[in-house]
GROMACS .gro file of C-alpha atoms in nm:
model
  313
    1MET     CA    1  -2.962  -0.664  -1.186
    2PHE     CA    2  -2.648  -0.621  -0.986
    3PRO     CA    3  -2.582  -0.937  -0.781
    4SER     CA    4  -2.520  -0.903  -0.413
    5GLY     CA    5  -2.175  -0.978  -0.279
    6ILE     CA    6  -1.862  -1.033  -0.491
    7THR     CA    7  -1.890  -1.232  -0.805
    8SER     CA    8  -1.646  -1.318  -1.086
    9ASN     CA    9  -1.860  -1.149  -1.341
   10PHE     CA   10  -1.856  -0.804  -1.195
   11SER     CA   11  -1.563  -0.583  -1.099
   12LEU     CA   12  -1.798  -0.342  -0.924
   13PRO     CA   13  -2.019  -0.553  -0.695
   14ILE     CA   14  -2.292  -0.388  -0.502
   15PRO     CA   15  -2.330  -0.560  -0.166
   16ASP     CA   16  -2.661  -0.580   0.010
   17ASN     CA   17  -2.713  -0.478   0.373
   18SER     CA   18  -2.625  -0.827   0.507
   19THR     CA   19  -2.295  -0.827   0.319
   20TYR     CA   20  -2.195  -0.475   0.403
   21GLU     CA   21  -2.087  -0.478   0.773
   22GLY     CA   22  -1.945  -0.123   0.803
   23PHE     CA   23  -1.592  -0.017   0.851
   24ASN     CA   24  -1.465  -0.310   1.049
   25THR     CA   25  -1.104  -0.284   0.969
   26THR     CA   26  -0.848  -0.011   1.011
   27ILE     CA   27  -0.806   0.008   0.631
   28GLU     CA   28  -1.176   0.068   0.580
   29ILE     CA   29  -1.191   0.336   0.852
   30PHE     CA   30  -0.890   0.516   0.696
   31GLU     CA   31  -1.042   0.500   0.346
   32ALA     CA   32  -1.373   0.627   0.466
   33PHE     CA   33  -1.205   0.924   0.641
   34ASN     CA   34  -0.987   0.976   0.332
   35THR     CA   35  -1.282   0.981   0.093
   36ILE     CA   36  -1.486   1.222   0.301
   37THR     CA   37  -1.197   1.463   0.363
   38ALA     CA   38  -1.072   1.472   0.009
   39SER     CA   39  -1.423   1.504  -0.141
   40VAL     CA   40  -1.529   1.789   0.080
   41LEU     CA   41  -1.209   1.987   0.071
   42GLY     CA   42  -1.172   1.937  -0.304
   43TYR     CA   43  -1.531   2.036  -0.377
   44ILE     CA   44  -1.506   2.355  -0.168
   45LEU     CA   45  -1.180   2.449  -0.339
   46HIS     CA   46  -1.303   2.397  -0.697
   47LEU     CA   47  -1.635   2.569  -0.619
   48SER     CA   48  -1.444   2.877  -0.505
   49ILE     CA   49  -1.239   2.873  -0.826
   50ALA     CA   50  -1.541   2.838  -1.056
   51ILE     CA   51  -1.735   3.114  -0.876
   52GLY     CA   52  -1.430   3.343  -0.888
   53ILE     CA   53  -1.386   3.292  -1.262
   54ILE     CA   54  -1.759   3.360  -1.320
   55LYS     CA   55  -1.759   3.670  -1.105
   56ARG     CA   56  -1.446   3.810  -1.269
   57LYS     CA   57  -1.570   3.725  -1.618
   58LEU     CA   58  -1.244   3.559  -1.719
   59PHE     CA   59  -1.383   3.336  -1.993
   60LYS     CA   60  -1.230   3.542  -2.271
   61ASP     CA   61  -0.894   3.392  -2.186
   62GLY     CA   62  -0.879   3.031  -2.315
   63PHE     CA   63  -0.660   2.906  -2.035
   64MET     CA   64  -0.896   3.048  -1.775
   65ALA     CA   65  -1.186   2.885  -1.946
   66LEU     CA   66  -1.008   2.549  -1.938
   67THR     CA   67  -0.938   2.607  -1.566
   68TYR     CA   68  -1.309   2.655  -1.510
   69TYR     CA   69  -1.410   2.349  -1.703
   70ARG     CA   70  -1.151   2.138  -1.520
   71SER     CA   71  -1.286   2.260  -1.188
   72TYR     CA   72  -1.643   2.182  -1.301
   73ASN     CA   73  -1.542   1.832  -1.406
   74ASP     CA   74  -1.361   1.771  -1.084
   75MET     CA   75  -1.667   1.876  -0.884
   76ILE     CA   76  -1.877   1.622  -1.068
   77TYR     CA   77  -1.611   1.353  -1.011
   78LEU     CA   78  -1.588   1.432  -0.639
   79PHE     CA   79  -1.965   1.418  -0.606
   80THR     CA   80  -1.978   1.066  -0.754
   81VAL     CA   81  -1.686   0.959  -0.535
   82PHE     CA   82  -1.871   1.075  -0.228
   83ILE     CA   83  -2.198   0.913  -0.330
   84VAL     CA   84  -2.050   0.577  -0.445
   85PHE     CA   85  -1.817   0.570  -0.142
   86GLU     CA   86  -1.603   0.284  -0.265
   87ILE     CA   87  -1.391   0.090  -0.015
   88ARG     CA   88  -1.110  -0.149  -0.114
   89THR     CA   89  -0.924  -0.396   0.103
   90LEU     CA   90  -0.590  -0.571   0.073
   91ASP     CA   91  -0.768  -0.901  -0.025
   92GLY     CA   92  -0.891  -0.725  -0.342
   93SER     CA   93  -1.259  -0.700  -0.237
   94GLU     CA   94  -1.462  -0.384  -0.304
   95ARG     CA   95  -1.751  -0.246  -0.110
   96TYR     CA   96  -1.976   0.058  -0.145
   97GLY     CA   97  -2.163   0.285   0.091
   98LYS     CA   98  -2.501   0.180   0.225
   99HIS     CA   99  -2.662   0.493   0.085
  100PHE     CA  100  -2.546   0.384  -0.264
  101GLU     CA  101  -2.732   0.053  -0.222
  102ASN     CA  102  -3.067   0.228  -0.192
  103PHE     CA  103  -3.054   0.364  -0.551
  104SER     CA  104  -3.206   0.177  -0.841
  105VAL     CA  105  -2.986  -0.022  -1.074
  106ASN     CA  106  -2.999   0.239  -1.351
  107ILE     CA  107  -2.901   0.516  -1.110
  108LYS     CA  108  -2.611   0.302  -0.989
  109LEU     CA  109  -2.493   0.246  -1.340
  110ILE     CA  110  -2.522   0.616  -1.431
  111LEU     CA  111  -2.323   0.724  -1.124
  112LEU     CA  112  -2.051   0.460  -1.197
  113TYR     CA  113  -2.031   0.563  -1.564
  114VAL     CA  114  -2.020   0.938  -1.477
  115GLN     CA  115  -1.733   0.865  -1.238
  116ASP     CA  116  -1.548   0.688  -1.520
  117VAL     CA  117  -1.613   0.964  -1.776
  118THR     CA  118  -1.503   1.244  -1.546
  119GLN     CA  119  -1.192   1.049  -1.451
  120VAL     CA  120  -1.090   1.025  -1.815
  121LEU     CA  121  -1.177   1.389  -1.873
  122GLN     CA  122  -0.945   1.485  -1.589
  123LEU     CA  123  -0.649   1.366  -1.792
  124LEU     CA  124  -0.772   1.485  -2.136
  125LEU     CA  125  -0.847   1.833  -2.009
  126LEU     CA  126  -0.499   1.857  -1.860
  127PHE     CA  127  -0.352   1.730  -2.182
  128LEU     CA  128  -0.558   1.998  -2.368
  129CYS     CA  129  -0.414   2.266  -2.140
  130ILE     CA  130  -0.064   2.165  -2.241
  131VAL     CA  131  -0.158   2.162  -2.608
  132HIS     CA  132  -0.348   2.495  -2.586
  133ARG     CA  133  -0.049   2.666  -2.432
  134PHE     CA  134   0.192   2.525  -2.690
  135LEU     CA  135  -0.028   2.616  -2.991
  136LEU     CA  136  -0.090   2.968  -2.857
  137PHE     CA  137   0.270   3.052  -2.918
  138VAL     CA  138   0.353   2.821  -3.209
  139ARG     CA  139   0.042   2.799  -3.417
  140PRO     CA  140  -0.265   2.976  -3.278
  141GLY     CA  141  -0.481   2.887  -3.577
  142ALA     CA  142  -0.467   2.521  -3.480
  143ILE     CA  143  -0.618   2.565  -3.141
  144THR     CA  144  -0.980   2.504  -3.271
  145ILE     CA  145  -0.860   2.186  -3.448
  146ALA     CA  146  -0.701   2.068  -3.118
  147TYR     CA  147  -1.027   2.124  -2.935
  148ILE     CA  148  -1.220   1.924  -3.196
  149PHE     CA  149  -0.972   1.640  -3.181
  150PHE     CA  150  -0.979   1.613  -2.803
  151THR     CA  151  -1.357   1.626  -2.797
  152LEU     CA  152  -1.371   1.336  -3.043
  153LEU     CA  153  -1.103   1.151  -2.849
  154ALA     CA  154  -1.292   1.192  -2.524
  155ILE     CA  155  -1.612   1.061  -2.692
  156ILE     CA  156  -1.430   0.755  -2.839
  157ILE     CA  157  -1.247   0.660  -2.517
  158ASN     CA  158  -1.547   0.703  -2.289
  159ALA     CA  159  -1.784   0.525  -2.532
  160PHE     CA  160  -1.546   0.231  -2.554
  161VAL     CA  161  -1.510   0.206  -2.177
  162ILE     CA  162  -1.882   0.235  -2.113
  163ALA     CA  163  -1.960  -0.023  -2.389
  164GLN     CA  164  -1.799  -0.283  -2.178
  165GLY     CA  165  -2.080  -0.262  -1.928
  166PRO     CA  166  -2.044  -0.350  -1.553
  167SER     CA  167  -1.788  -0.624  -1.624
  168MET     CA  168  -1.426  -0.704  -1.536
  169GLU     CA  169  -1.313  -0.583  -1.878
  170ARG     CA  170  -1.457  -0.231  -1.820
  171LYS     CA  171  -1.228  -0.159  -1.532
  172LYS     CA  172  -0.928  -0.301  -1.724
  173TYR     CA  173  -0.998  -0.085  -2.026
  174LEU     CA  174  -1.040   0.224  -1.804
  175GLN     CA  175  -0.706   0.163  -1.625
  176SER     CA  176  -0.539   0.099  -1.963
  177ALA     CA  177  -0.691   0.423  -2.113
  178LEU     CA  178  -0.568   0.621  -1.810
  179MET     CA  179  -0.220   0.470  -1.814
  180PHE     CA  180  -0.162   0.517  -2.186
  181SER     CA  181  -0.304   0.871  -2.180
  182THR     CA  182  -0.069   0.954  -1.892
  183MET     CA  183   0.231   0.807  -2.084
  184ALA     CA  184   0.142   1.021  -2.390
  185MET     CA  185   0.094   1.331  -2.175
  186ILE     CA  186   0.434   1.285  -2.002
  187ILE     CA  187   0.614   1.258  -2.338
  188PHE     CA  188   0.425   1.550  -2.491
  189CYS     CA  189   0.483   1.767  -2.178
  190ILE     CA  190   0.858   1.712  -2.199
  191VAL     CA  191   0.865   1.792  -2.574
  192VAL     CA  192   0.653   2.103  -2.527
  193GLN     CA  193   0.871   2.233  -2.236
  194TYR     CA  194   1.176   2.187  -2.446
  195SER     CA  195   1.030   2.345  -2.758
  196LEU     CA  196   0.888   2.646  -2.566
  197ARG     CA  197   1.219   2.709  -2.405
  198LYS     CA  198   1.379   2.735  -2.744
  199HIS     CA  199   1.089   2.949  -2.868
  200PHE     CA  200   1.131   3.196  -2.580
  201ARG     CA  201   1.508   3.219  -2.635
  202ALA     CA  202   1.459   3.297  -3.002
  203ASN     CA  203   1.178   3.552  -2.946
  204LYS     CA  204   1.156   3.848  -2.718
  205TYR     CA  205   0.849   3.880  -2.498
  206ASN     CA  206   0.767   4.143  -2.236
  207VAL     CA  207   0.802   4.085  -1.865
  208SER     CA  208   0.433   4.000  -1.821
  209VAL     CA  209   0.440   3.705  -2.063
  210SER     CA  210   0.773   3.581  -1.931
  211GLU     CA  211   0.642   3.575  -1.573
  212ILE     CA  212   0.319   3.408  -1.678
  213GLN     CA  213   0.493   3.141  -1.877
  214SER     CA  214   0.742   3.062  -1.601
  215LYS     CA  215   0.446   3.013  -1.360
  216THR     CA  216   0.246   2.816  -1.618
  217SER     CA  217   0.538   2.584  -1.684
  218LYS     CA  218   0.574   2.503  -1.314
  219PHE     CA  219   0.202   2.463  -1.280
  220LEU     CA  220   0.166   2.217  -1.564
  221SER     CA  221   0.482   2.024  -1.469
  222TRP     CA  222   0.361   1.972  -1.110
  223LEU     CA  223   0.013   1.863  -1.235
  224VAL     CA  224   0.164   1.613  -1.478
  225LEU     CA  225   0.383   1.477  -1.195
  226LEU     CA  226   0.083   1.454  -0.967
  227TYR     CA  227  -0.131   1.258  -1.216
  228SER     CA  228   0.162   1.048  -1.338
  229THR     CA  229   0.229   0.920  -0.993
  230CYS     CA  230  -0.123   0.799  -0.945
  231TYR     CA  231  -0.213   0.680  -1.300
  232PHE     CA  232   0.123   0.562  -1.424
  233LEU     CA  233   0.410   0.521  -1.176
  234VAL     CA  234   0.232   0.335  -0.895
  235PRO     CA  235   0.028   0.100  -1.127
  236PHE     CA  236   0.342   0.044  -1.329
  237LEU     CA  237   0.542  -0.068  -1.023
  238ALA     CA  238   0.253  -0.291  -0.909
  239GLY     CA  239   0.248  -0.451  -1.258
  240VAL     CA  240   0.624  -0.503  -1.244
  241ILE     CA  241   0.599  -0.677  -0.908
  242ARG     CA  242   0.324  -0.912  -1.030
  243SER     CA  243   0.507  -0.989  -1.357
  244VAL     CA  244   0.839  -1.064  -1.179
  245TYR     CA  245   0.662  -1.288  -0.924
  246TYR     CA  246   0.457  -1.492  -1.171
  247THR     CA  247   0.737  -1.533  -1.436
  248MET     CA  248   1.049  -1.571  -1.218
  249ILE     CA  249   0.978  -1.634  -0.851
  250ARG     CA  250   0.657  -1.834  -0.803
  251GLU     CA  251   0.797  -2.174  -0.936
  252LYS     CA  252   1.144  -2.141  -0.787
  253TYR     CA  253   1.036  -2.002  -0.448
  254PRO     CA  254   0.677  -2.112  -0.380
  255GLN     CA  255   0.702  -2.006  -0.017
  256LEU     CA  256   0.731  -1.644  -0.113
  257TYR     CA  257   0.425  -1.439  -0.203
  258PHE     CA  258   0.487  -1.095  -0.352
  259PRO     CA  259   0.149  -0.994  -0.507
  260GLU     CA  260   0.032  -0.862  -0.172
  261TYR     CA  261   0.289  -0.584  -0.214
  262ALA     CA  262   0.145  -0.508  -0.556
  263GLN     CA  263  -0.197  -0.496  -0.400
  264LEU     CA  264  -0.067  -0.249  -0.141
  265LEU     CA  265   0.052  -0.022  -0.424
  266ASP     CA  266  -0.292  -0.044  -0.584
  267MET     CA  267  -0.437   0.061  -0.248
  268VAL     CA  268  -0.201   0.361  -0.234
  269ALA     CA  269  -0.308   0.466  -0.590
  270PHE     CA  270  -0.670   0.421  -0.490
  271CYS     CA  271  -0.642   0.636  -0.184
  272LEU     CA  272  -0.466   0.908  -0.384
  273LEU     CA  273  -0.749   0.930  -0.650
  274PRO     CA  274  -0.983   1.148  -0.444
  275TRP     CA  275  -0.692   1.387  -0.365
  276LEU     CA  276  -0.605   1.446  -0.730
  277PRO     CA  277  -0.879   1.710  -0.771
  278PHE     CA  278  -0.769   1.877  -0.450
  279GLY     CA  279  -0.406   1.895  -0.569
  280ASN     CA  280  -0.527   2.013  -0.906
  281GLY     CA  281  -0.732   2.282  -0.735
  282LEU     CA  282  -0.442   2.403  -0.520
  283LEU     CA  283  -0.211   2.431  -0.817
  284SER     CA  284  -0.474   2.596  -1.026
  285ARG     CA  285  -0.545   2.847  -0.754
  286TRP     CA  286  -0.178   2.923  -0.719
  287SER     CA  287  -0.133   2.960  -1.101
  288ILE     CA  288  -0.409   3.225  -1.125
  289GLN     CA  289  -0.376   3.387  -0.782
  290GLY     CA  290  -0.459   3.757  -0.795
  291ALA     CA  291  -0.706   3.714  -1.079
  292LEU     CA  292  -0.979   3.575  -0.850
  293THR     CA  293  -0.957   3.842  -0.578
  294PRO     CA  294  -1.151   4.168  -0.622
  295ASN     CA  295  -0.848   4.373  -0.507
  296GLY     CA  296  -0.594   4.164  -0.691
  297SER     CA  297  -0.413   4.239  -1.020
  298PRO     CA  298  -0.641   4.318  -1.314
  299PRO     CA  299  -0.730   4.001  -1.503
  300ASN     CA  300  -0.581   4.138  -1.829
  301ARG     CA  301  -0.237   4.145  -1.657
  302LEU     CA  302  -0.267   3.777  -1.570
  303THR     CA  303  -0.373   3.631  -1.900
  304VAL     CA  304  -0.156   3.519  -2.188
  305VAL     CA  305  -0.387   3.622  -2.467
  306SER     CA  306  -0.421   3.983  -2.369
  307THR     CA  307  -0.040   4.029  -2.340
  308LEU     CA  308   0.071   3.840  -2.648
  309SER     CA  309  -0.046   4.107  -2.890
  310GLU     CA  310   0.183   4.365  -2.708
  311SER     CA  311   0.467   4.142  -2.620
  312GLN     CA  312   0.656   4.071  -2.934
  313CYS     CA  313   0.919   4.332  -3.039
   0.00000   0.00000   0.00000
């Protein structure tokens, strides 16, 4: 069973009613408001995107289908965030909502695992969007292989994280998986943007495809920047602060204590997590605006697949 209170064996302690005293600090109140606001707004936004894609029957376009699956994954993630209702403080302690305590141990584990899985899928689906767009122009026949590869990769990463159980190592592996996946995505995104620019200069496409690709480039670049800030940049800075303190400062200047600033950065990244789906939804909505409205542009004018066959001269 889960122990009550915080122990050294579990990174995800489930406090009982006597331990959980509510939001008794400013940080806890802010995080509670942050979680509720981000979860509700993000869920409504992604639900509207998913319903719009279904109503307009846009699944024939691979990029639209990926947008739908990303919205669906984000809705599941936001649901678990709202139910688990995790609160972190500057002293490193973690607490969960009272309603979460009432579930059985198995339900708690399932919800925590689902949250981890959907968090990994957020990055992998974005990575797949970048790969899909690149292969669509360079080697369309390899798209199926890419989907198979990313499916296997998602299974392997999530299985490895889940296999750690509710332990300290589990969260470390999850954070490492997210950080290295983000690093790979940043590098690949830069290479893809450079390669596609050369491709578009060497080949002539009609105005529709040019406009679509310009918008898609901005969309993917902003998304990569958004996820990189939360999963790579902030954790990296926190790690640098801790490394510098423990290797260079602690022995020479014992009166100084820097890790609290690293913990503050961890708190910033944690508070940004629920807003990632909302930012993702806003950018997704912007990138396909017109396609989801009944009176907007016809879907076939907003998709890459339908215009590629007519675009090359």
